[in-house]
Amino acid sequence: MTQPNLGCGHEREEIYKPRKPPPVVCVVCAWQLHLVHGTHHGRDLWFLRHASRAPDCSVRLGEGMQHHLLKLDLAAHVRAVDGWRADYEVAAEDGSWRADVMATGPDGRRIAMEAQLASIAVTDIEARTARYQAENIECCWFTDRKTVPWLDNVPAARVQRPEDGGEVVVTAGPARFVPRLCDSACGPIIDGTPLACPGHGTWQGVDPFPLARFVAGLCHDTTRPHHVRIDFDPVLRWVTRPYLALEEQQRRAHAFFEQAIDDQAEINRRHRQAIHDLIARQDDLKRPVEEYLYARLGFYPELAGRGDPTFAMGVPVHVNGRPYAVICPVANRVAFRRTELASLILFAATERERDRIAAQALPGQRIEVIPRPQPQ
């Protein structure tokens, strides 16, 4: 009705106030329809209305002026996109769905645009959305209601028509991802460097913008429905690819951040285990080393209680108050103390430990292997 050519070989004027009522009937209730012409803020409005005493039907219930205006806006914005067409009241062959405005692209892609100004239960609108999806038809529900309980559940947008007749704007439904970084590092220190902040960005609503731009985005497939978290709750919102890219960038940063923390935790665990194992070896070798040196010196040496950094974290052994030997020094620390350790006897618990120490010590370093006592 919004175009002079009705698309069926007839002109609009042929069914507007004719002498004889034209055979135009409602496809739902089969009641006669009249073509109505009106204006709103200087705009021509053409739409079909049921003749008097018509029965209730799903089409008739949505014939308010605001409903017609919104459908008119949606159709006009679709037709403004190159290659796209808009048709009113397009129904499934089996009657399972009826779109207020069906937008069809040059590649056959279809988007059902529903002007849902009346109240509807969440379960009902979800079911109607599912019927479109079952036939590979995308959809978007438009409403001007202030309270929309289903806005988070189905692809939808809230619109507002200015009282001065200005262009309709979208006020809710789309969302944008707003990145946010800490002023300083917010994670642990890895290898002496604080981890950079992975980001604390959030999804937020958008400022009102023209409905025409939103419809163009739907047709160009640059805005898509996507589940996001707003105030910790998962909701369905219309988003664009750049915002999705920002979210993905933060997701990857968080994954790297968490992996780095896990890796550092594993390094710390292994380090603690290595210290535990080192202390156990040293404790096990204390008595055998005492007996070994007693057999050669004729008296017991003096053993420190624990490893000493000065002796590469090995347990120092003193004879007559002077360093004489070291029990199980840490191999990778021997390299930094090789000169001080060169004149001492180094004790190892296994051949493998001896080889590790020898690889870091000066050539000719005396290293004795004393096996750990077997547990009784």
GROMACS .gro file of C-alpha atoms in nm:
model
  376
    1MET     CA    1   0.000   0.000   0.000
    2THR     CA    2   0.296   0.233   0.039
    3GLN     CA    3   0.374   0.228  -0.334
    4PRO     CA    4   0.148   0.343  -0.623
    5ASN     CA    5   0.194   0.014  -0.809
    6LEU     CA    6   0.041  -0.263  -0.602
    7GLY     CA    7   0.260  -0.524  -0.768
    8CYS     CA    8  -0.035  -0.717  -0.914
    9GLY     CA    9  -0.107  -0.523  -1.232
   10HIS     CA   10  -0.328  -0.266  -1.058
   11GLU     CA   11  -0.274   0.085  -0.933
   12ARG     CA   12  -0.349   0.202  -0.582
   13GLU     CA   13  -0.613   0.446  -0.701
   14GLU     CA   14  -0.820   0.158  -0.841
   15ILE     CA   15  -0.913   0.042  -0.492
   16TYR     CA   16  -0.930   0.383  -0.323
   17LYS     CA   17  -1.292   0.499  -0.283
   18PRO     CA   18  -1.424   0.314  -0.589
   19ARG     CA   19  -1.794   0.319  -0.679
   20LYS     CA   20  -1.811  -0.054  -0.633
   21PRO     CA   21  -1.620  -0.209  -0.338
   22PRO     CA   22  -1.316  -0.397  -0.476
   23PRO     CA   23  -1.270  -0.766  -0.393
   24VAL     CA   24  -1.000  -0.701  -0.136
   25VAL     CA   25  -1.034  -0.919   0.174
   26CYS     CA   26  -0.828  -1.007   0.480
   27VAL     CA   27  -0.623  -1.321   0.427
   28VAL     CA   28  -0.691  -1.424   0.786
   29CYS     CA   29  -1.061  -1.362   0.845
   30ALA     CA   30  -1.171  -1.306   0.480
   31TRP     CA   31  -1.349  -0.980   0.580
   32GLN     CA   32  -1.362  -0.694   0.332
   33LEU     CA   33  -1.086  -0.434   0.352
   34HIS     CA   34  -1.090  -0.063   0.266
   35LEU     CA   35  -0.790   0.136   0.153
   36VAL     CA   36  -0.742   0.430   0.389
   37HIS     CA   37  -0.543   0.745   0.320
   38GLY     CA   38  -0.420   0.980   0.590
   39THR     CA   39  -0.136   1.209   0.682
   40HIS     CA   40   0.092   1.228   0.980
   41HIS     CA   41   0.334   1.518   1.023
   42GLY     CA   42   0.314   1.584   0.650
   43ARG     CA   43   0.363   1.219   0.546
   44ASP     CA   44   0.113   1.030   0.331
   45LEU     CA   45  -0.015   0.712   0.491
   46TRP     CA   46  -0.182   0.435   0.295
   47PHE     CA   47  -0.306   0.121   0.464
   48LEU     CA   48  -0.586  -0.134   0.456
   49ARG     CA   49  -0.846  -0.137   0.731
   50HIS     CA   50  -1.121  -0.388   0.801
   51ALA     CA   51  -1.471  -0.282   0.708
   52SER     CA   52  -1.715  -0.216   0.988
   53ARG     CA   53  -1.842  -0.498   1.211
   54ALA     CA   54  -1.537  -0.709   1.128
   55PRO     CA   55  -1.460  -1.006   1.353
   56ASP     CA   56  -1.150  -1.011   1.570
   57CYS     CA   57  -0.844  -1.146   1.392
   58SER     CA   58  -0.467  -1.127   1.441
   59VAL     CA   59  -0.427  -0.869   1.162
   60ARG     CA   60  -0.708  -0.640   1.278
   61LEU     CA   61  -0.578  -0.627   1.635
   62GLY     CA   62  -0.263  -0.449   1.519
   63GLU     CA   63  -0.419  -0.175   1.308
   64GLY     CA   64  -0.347   0.124   1.535
   65MET     CA   65  -0.192   0.439   1.391
   66GLN     CA   66   0.142   0.388   1.569
   67HIS     CA   67   0.157   0.035   1.436
   68HIS     CA   68   0.099   0.154   1.079
   69LEU     CA   69   0.354   0.430   1.117
   70LEU     CA   70   0.620   0.194   1.243
   71LYS     CA   71   0.559  -0.053   0.962
   72LEU     CA   72   0.575   0.237   0.716
   73ASP     CA   73   0.910   0.347   0.859
   74LEU     CA   74   1.052  -0.005   0.852
   75ALA     CA   75   0.948  -0.065   0.492
   76ALA     CA   76   1.080   0.273   0.380
   77HIS     CA   77   1.418   0.214   0.544
   78VAL     CA   78   1.449  -0.134   0.392
   79ARG     CA   79   1.371   0.000   0.044
   80ALA     CA   80   1.635   0.267   0.089
   81VAL     CA   81   1.900  -0.008   0.096
   82ASP     CA   82   2.025  -0.091  -0.252
   83GLY     CA   83   1.879  -0.416  -0.385
   84TRP     CA   84   1.637  -0.476  -0.096
   85ARG     CA   85   1.259  -0.495  -0.111
   86ALA     CA   86   0.996  -0.480   0.164
   87ASP     CA   87   0.656  -0.651   0.162
   88TYR     CA   88   0.373  -0.621   0.414
   89GLU     CA   89   0.193  -0.904   0.594
   90VAL     CA   90   0.393  -1.186   0.440
   91ALA     CA   91   0.269  -1.519   0.576
   92ALA     CA   92   0.390  -1.877   0.580
   93GLU     CA   93   0.207  -2.118   0.352
   94ASP     CA   94   0.083  -2.311   0.653
   95GLY     CA   95  -0.007  -1.992   0.842
   96SER     CA   96   0.244  -2.058   1.121
   97TRP     CA   97   0.384  -1.705   1.099
   98ARG     CA   98   0.304  -1.366   0.948
   99ALA     CA   99   0.562  -1.088   0.924
  100ASP     CA  100   0.452  -0.724   0.950
  101VAL     CA  101   0.733  -0.635   0.709
  102MET     CA  102   0.938  -0.895   0.525
  103ALA     CA  103   1.271  -0.757   0.403
  104THR     CA  104   1.424  -0.956   0.117
  105GLY     CA  105   1.776  -0.900  -0.010
  106PRO     CA  106   1.914  -0.951  -0.362
  107ASP     CA  107   2.064  -1.284  -0.252
  108GLY     CA  108   1.732  -1.412  -0.112
  109ARG     CA  109   1.818  -1.344   0.250
  110ARG     CA  110   1.502  -1.262   0.448
  111ILE     CA  111   1.447  -1.064   0.765
  112ALA     CA  112   1.108  -1.052   0.933
  113MET     CA  113   1.053  -0.715   1.097
  114GLU     CA  114   0.777  -0.718   1.355
  115ALA     CA  115   0.614  -0.406   1.500
  116GLN     CA  116   0.520  -0.542   1.842
  117LEU     CA  117   0.352  -0.255   2.022
  118ALA     CA  118   0.106  -0.467   2.220
  119SER     CA  119   0.192  -0.667   2.528
  120ILE     CA  120   0.308  -1.024   2.466
  121ALA     CA  121   0.438  -1.299   2.692
  122VAL     CA  122   0.806  -1.388   2.675
  123THR     CA  123   0.728  -1.752   2.595
  124ASP     CA  124   0.498  -1.650   2.309
  125ILE     CA  125   0.748  -1.419   2.142
  126GLU     CA  126   1.023  -1.678   2.183
  127ALA     CA  127   0.802  -1.936   2.014
  128ARG     CA  128   0.722  -1.700   1.726
  129THR     CA  129   1.093  -1.623   1.687
  130ALA     CA  130   1.172  -1.995   1.677
  131ARG     CA  131   0.921  -2.044   1.393
  132TYR     CA  132   1.106  -1.788   1.184
  133GLN     CA  133   1.442  -1.944   1.263
  134ALA     CA  134   1.310  -2.287   1.166
  135GLU     CA  135   1.263  -2.154   0.812
  136ASN     CA  136   1.599  -1.977   0.802
  137ILE     CA  137   1.438  -1.635   0.836
  138GLU     CA  138   1.610  -1.377   1.053
  139CYS     CA  139   1.391  -1.151   1.258
  140CYS     CA  140   1.387  -0.840   1.471
  141TRP     CA  141   1.109  -0.725   1.700
  142PHE     CA  142   1.047  -0.351   1.729
  143THR     CA  143   0.853  -0.189   2.011
  144ASP     CA  144   0.796   0.151   2.164
  145ARG     CA  145   0.692   0.014   2.504
  146LYS     CA  146   0.886   0.144   2.803
  147THR     CA  147   0.877  -0.192   2.978
  148VAL     CA  148   0.988  -0.477   2.752
  149PRO     CA  149   1.038  -0.803   2.945
  150TRP     CA  150   1.144  -0.989   2.630
  151LEU     CA  151   1.406  -0.739   2.511
  152ASP     CA  152   1.681  -0.961   2.656
  153ASN     CA  153   1.541  -1.286   2.513
  154VAL     CA  154   1.484  -1.229   2.141
  155PRO     CA  155   1.644  -1.012   1.870
  156ALA     CA  156   1.471  -0.683   1.945
  157ALA     CA  157   1.501  -0.306   1.955
  158ARG     CA  158   1.311  -0.037   2.140
  159VAL     CA  159   1.226   0.269   1.930
  160GLN     CA  160   1.101   0.616   2.008
  161ARG     CA  161   0.913   0.855   1.784
  162PRO     CA  162   0.978   1.222   1.871
  163GLU     CA  163   0.663   1.425   1.936
  164ASP     CA  164   0.777   1.690   1.689
  165GLY     CA  165   0.761   1.443   1.403
  166GLY     CA  166   1.136   1.394   1.376
  167GLU     CA  167   1.295   1.068   1.265
  168VAL     CA  168   1.241   0.758   1.475
  169VAL     CA  169   1.541   0.656   1.687
  170VAL     CA  170   1.652   0.331   1.843
  171THR     CA  171   1.694   0.365   2.219
  172ALA     CA  172   1.763   0.007   2.335
  173GLY     CA  173   1.858  -0.330   2.189
  174PRO     CA  174   2.197  -0.257   2.033
  175ALA     CA  175   2.506  -0.267   2.254
  176ARG     CA  176   2.870  -0.162   2.232
  177PHE     CA  177   3.179  -0.303   2.398
  178VAL     CA  178   3.367  -0.037   2.597
  179PRO     CA  179   3.731  -0.136   2.669
  180ARG     CA  180   3.887  -0.035   3.001
  181LEU     CA  181   4.241  -0.089   3.125
  182CYS     CA  182   4.387  -0.039   3.470
  183ASP     CA  183   4.625   0.250   3.521
  184SER     CA  184   4.879  -0.001   3.654
  185ALA     CA  185   4.944  -0.372   3.632
  186CYS     CA  186   4.672  -0.569   3.810
  187GLY     CA  187   4.830  -0.913   3.802
  188PRO     CA  188   5.125  -1.098   3.952
  189ILE     CA  189   5.488  -1.040   3.865
  190ILE     CA  190   5.620  -1.295   3.614
  191ASP     CA  191   5.998  -1.317   3.566
  192GLY     CA  192   6.037  -0.980   3.733
  193THR     CA  193   5.782  -0.808   3.509
  194PRO     CA  194   5.426  -0.725   3.620
  195LEU     CA  195   5.165  -0.872   3.387
  196ALA     CA  196   4.987  -0.608   3.182
  197CYS     CA  197   4.617  -0.556   3.256
  198PRO     CA  198   4.414  -0.787   3.029
  199GLY     CA  199   4.125  -0.543   3.029
  200HIS     CA  200   3.803  -0.487   3.222
  201GLY     CA  201   3.583  -0.380   2.931
  202THR     CA  202   3.206  -0.427   2.950
  203TRP     CA  203   2.905  -0.432   2.720
  204GLN     CA  204   2.692  -0.122   2.752
  205GLY     CA  205   2.388   0.029   2.589
  206VAL     CA  206   2.421   0.285   2.310
  207ASP     CA  207   2.303   0.640   2.275
  208PRO     CA  208   1.987   0.685   2.064
  209PHE     CA  209   2.054   0.675   1.690
  210PRO     CA  210   1.833   0.679   1.377
  211LEU     CA  211   1.619   0.377   1.303
  212ALA     CA  212   1.720   0.410   0.938
  213ARG     CA  213   2.084   0.339   1.031
  214PHE     CA  214   1.983   0.036   1.235
  215VAL     CA  215   1.770  -0.114   0.957
  216ALA     CA  216   2.051  -0.055   0.708
  217GLY     CA  217   2.285  -0.243   0.943
  218LEU     CA  218   2.041  -0.536   0.955
  219CYS     CA  219   2.023  -0.551   0.577
  220HIS     CA  220   2.398  -0.516   0.528
  221ASP     CA  221   2.451  -0.784   0.796
  222THR     CA  222   2.688  -0.555   0.986
  223THR     CA  223   2.491  -0.589   1.307
  224ARG     CA  224   2.402  -0.929   1.447
  225PRO     CA  225   2.227  -1.064   1.759
  226HIS     CA  226   2.481  -1.182   2.012
  227HIS     CA  227   2.461  -1.296   2.373
  228VAL     CA  228   2.656  -1.058   2.596
  229ARG     CA  229   2.681  -0.993   2.968
  230ILE     CA  230   2.544  -0.667   3.102
  231ASP     CA  231   2.559  -0.624   3.479
  232PHE     CA  232   2.668  -0.990   3.499
  233ASP     CA  233   2.346  -1.114   3.333
  234PRO     CA  234   2.349  -1.283   2.989
  235VAL     CA  235   2.125  -1.093   2.746
  236LEU     CA  236   2.069  -1.084   2.370
  237ARG     CA  237   2.184  -0.763   2.202
  238TRP     CA  238   2.252  -0.633   1.853
  239VAL     CA  239   2.626  -0.580   1.808
  240THR     CA  240   2.865  -0.499   1.526
  241ARG     CA  241   3.181  -0.686   1.428
  242PRO     CA  242   3.427  -0.423   1.556
  243TYR     CA  243   3.279  -0.452   1.906
  244LEU     CA  244   3.291  -0.830   1.884
  245ALA     CA  245   3.658  -0.800   1.786
  246LEU     CA  246   3.725  -0.586   2.094
  247GLU     CA  247   3.554  -0.843   2.316
  248GLU     CA  248   3.754  -1.126   2.154
  249GLN     CA  249   4.076  -0.930   2.201
  250GLN     CA  250   4.001  -0.896   2.572
  251ARG     CA  251   3.900  -1.263   2.595
  252ARG     CA  252   4.234  -1.369   2.447
  253ALA     CA  253   4.420  -1.132   2.678
  254HIS     CA  254   4.242  -1.284   2.976
  255ALA     CA  255   4.321  -1.635   2.850
  256PHE     CA  256   4.690  -1.542   2.820
  257PHE     CA  257   4.675  -1.373   3.160
  258GLU     CA  258   4.521  -1.676   3.327
  259GLN     CA  259   4.760  -1.915   3.150
  260ALA     CA  260   5.058  -1.708   3.265
  261ILE     CA  261   4.928  -1.723   3.622
  262ASP     CA  262   4.876  -2.099   3.594
  263ASP     CA  263   5.223  -2.144   3.445
  264GLN     CA  264   5.378  -1.938   3.723
  265ALA     CA  265   5.185  -2.137   3.981
  266GLU     CA  266   5.322  -2.458   3.831
  267ILE     CA  267   5.675  -2.315   3.833
  268ASN     CA  268   5.632  -2.217   4.196
  269ARG     CA  269   5.497  -2.562   4.280
  270ARG     CA  270   5.792  -2.732   4.114
  271HIS     CA  271   6.031  -2.494   4.289
  272ARG     CA  272   5.880  -2.573   4.628
  273GLN     CA  273   5.898  -2.943   4.547
  274ALA     CA  274   6.261  -2.908   4.441
  275ILE     CA  275   6.344  -2.733   4.770
  276HIS     CA  276   6.162  -3.005   4.963
  277ASP     CA  277   6.351  -3.277   4.775
  278LEU     CA  278   6.683  -3.096   4.824
  279ILE     CA  279   6.635  -3.063   5.199
  280ALA     CA  280   6.536  -3.432   5.218
  281ARG     CA  281   6.854  -3.537   5.032
  282GLN     CA  282   7.070  -3.316   5.249
  283ASP     CA  283   6.911  -3.451   5.568
  284ASP     CA  284   6.956  -3.809   5.447
  285LEU     CA  285   7.327  -3.750   5.370
  286LYS     CA  286   7.423  -3.572   5.691
  287ARG     CA  287   7.485  -3.887   5.895
  288PRO     CA  288   7.664  -4.077   5.611
  289VAL     CA  289   7.889  -3.774   5.546
  290GLU     CA  290   7.975  -3.751   5.916
  291GLU     CA  291   8.075  -4.119   5.919
  292TYR     CA  292   8.263  -4.082   5.590
  293LEU     CA  293   8.473  -3.796   5.725
  294TYR     CA  294   8.516  -3.956   6.071
  295ALA     CA  295   8.670  -4.260   5.901
  296ARG     CA  296   8.925  -4.033   5.731
  297LEU     CA  297   8.980  -3.763   5.996
  298GLY     CA  298   8.937  -3.960   6.319
  299PHE     CA  299   8.681  -3.711   6.453
  300TYR     CA  300   8.339  -3.584   6.359
  301PRO     CA  301   8.309  -3.262   6.159
  302GLU     CA  302   8.068  -2.977   6.231
  303LEU     CA  303   7.759  -2.970   6.010
  304ALA     CA  304   7.532  -2.669   5.961
  305GLY     CA  305   7.161  -2.718   6.013
  306ARG     CA  306   7.050  -2.608   5.664
  307GLY     CA  307   7.168  -2.496   5.322
  308ASP     CA  308   7.362  -2.173   5.293
  309PRO     CA  309   7.353  -1.936   4.989
  310THR     CA  310   7.729  -1.882   5.033
  311PHE     CA  311   7.775  -2.252   4.957
  312ALA     CA  312   7.531  -2.271   4.662
  313MET     CA  313   7.249  -2.364   4.901
  314GLY     CA  314   7.441  -2.674   5.010
  315VAL     CA  315   7.489  -2.767   5.377
  316PRO     CA  316   7.841  -2.653   5.477
  317VAL     CA  317   8.067  -2.892   5.670
  318HIS     CA  318   8.338  -2.738   5.888
  319VAL     CA  319   8.658  -2.892   6.025
  320ASN     CA  320   8.843  -2.700   6.294
  321GLY     CA  321   8.619  -2.402   6.225
  322ARG     CA  322   8.702  -2.383   5.854
  323PRO     CA  323   8.488  -2.487   5.550
  324TYR     CA  324   8.583  -2.838   5.445
  325ALA     CA  325   8.294  -2.983   5.244
  326VAL     CA  326   7.941  -2.911   5.116
  327ILE     CA  327   7.649  -3.151   5.109
  328CYS     CA  328   7.432  -3.141   4.794
  329PRO     CA  329   7.490  -2.790   4.660
  330VAL     CA  330   7.239  -2.673   4.396
  331ALA     CA  331   7.398  -2.734   4.056
  332ASN     CA  332   7.280  -2.414   3.884
  333ARG     CA  333   7.417  -2.210   4.175
  334VAL     CA  334   7.757  -2.378   4.174
  335ALA     CA  335   7.858  -2.180   3.865
  336PHE     CA  336   7.840  -1.854   4.066
  337ARG     CA  337   8.048  -2.000   4.353
  338ARG     CA  338   8.288  -2.226   4.165
  339THR     CA  339   8.599  -2.041   4.278
  340GLU     CA  340   8.503  -2.048   4.648
  341LEU     CA  341   8.401  -2.416   4.622
  342ALA     CA  342   8.708  -2.533   4.430
  343SER     CA  343   8.906  -2.635   4.742
  344LEU     CA  344   8.613  -2.809   4.915
  345ILE     CA  345   8.473  -3.159   4.884
  346LEU     CA  346   8.124  -3.160   4.732
  347PHE     CA  347   7.892  -3.446   4.821
  348ALA     CA  348   7.613  -3.571   4.592
  349ALA     CA  349   7.345  -3.834   4.651
  350THR     CA  350   7.348  -3.983   4.298
  351GLU     CA  351   7.570  -4.006   3.991
  352ARG     CA  352   7.321  -3.788   3.806
  353GLU     CA  353   7.347  -3.516   4.070
  354ARG     CA  354   7.727  -3.544   4.059
  355ASP     CA  355   7.724  -3.493   3.681
  356ARG     CA  356   7.503  -3.184   3.711
  357ILE     CA  357   7.733  -3.032   3.973
  358ALA     CA  358   8.046  -3.120   3.774
  359ALA     CA  359   7.905  -2.946   3.465
  360GLN     CA  360   7.894  -2.618   3.661
  361ALA     CA  361   8.208  -2.653   3.875
  362LEU     CA  362   8.570  -2.584   3.784
  363PRO     CA  363   8.763  -2.867   3.618
  364GLY     CA  364   8.916  -3.099   3.876
  365GLN     CA  365   8.651  -3.026   4.140
  366ARG     CA  366   8.640  -3.314   4.390
  367ILE     CA  367   8.287  -3.457   4.406
  368GLU     CA  368   8.203  -3.765   4.613
  369VAL     CA  369   7.886  -3.969   4.571
  370ILE     CA  370   7.736  -4.111   4.889
  371PRO     CA  371   7.408  -4.295   4.825
  372ARG     CA  372   7.115  -4.208   5.047
  373PRO     CA  373   7.041  -4.468   5.313
  374GLN     CA  374   6.756  -4.700   5.226
  375PRO     CA  375   6.452  -4.656   5.453
  376GLN     CA  376   6.422  -4.932   5.711
   0.00000   0.00000   0.00000
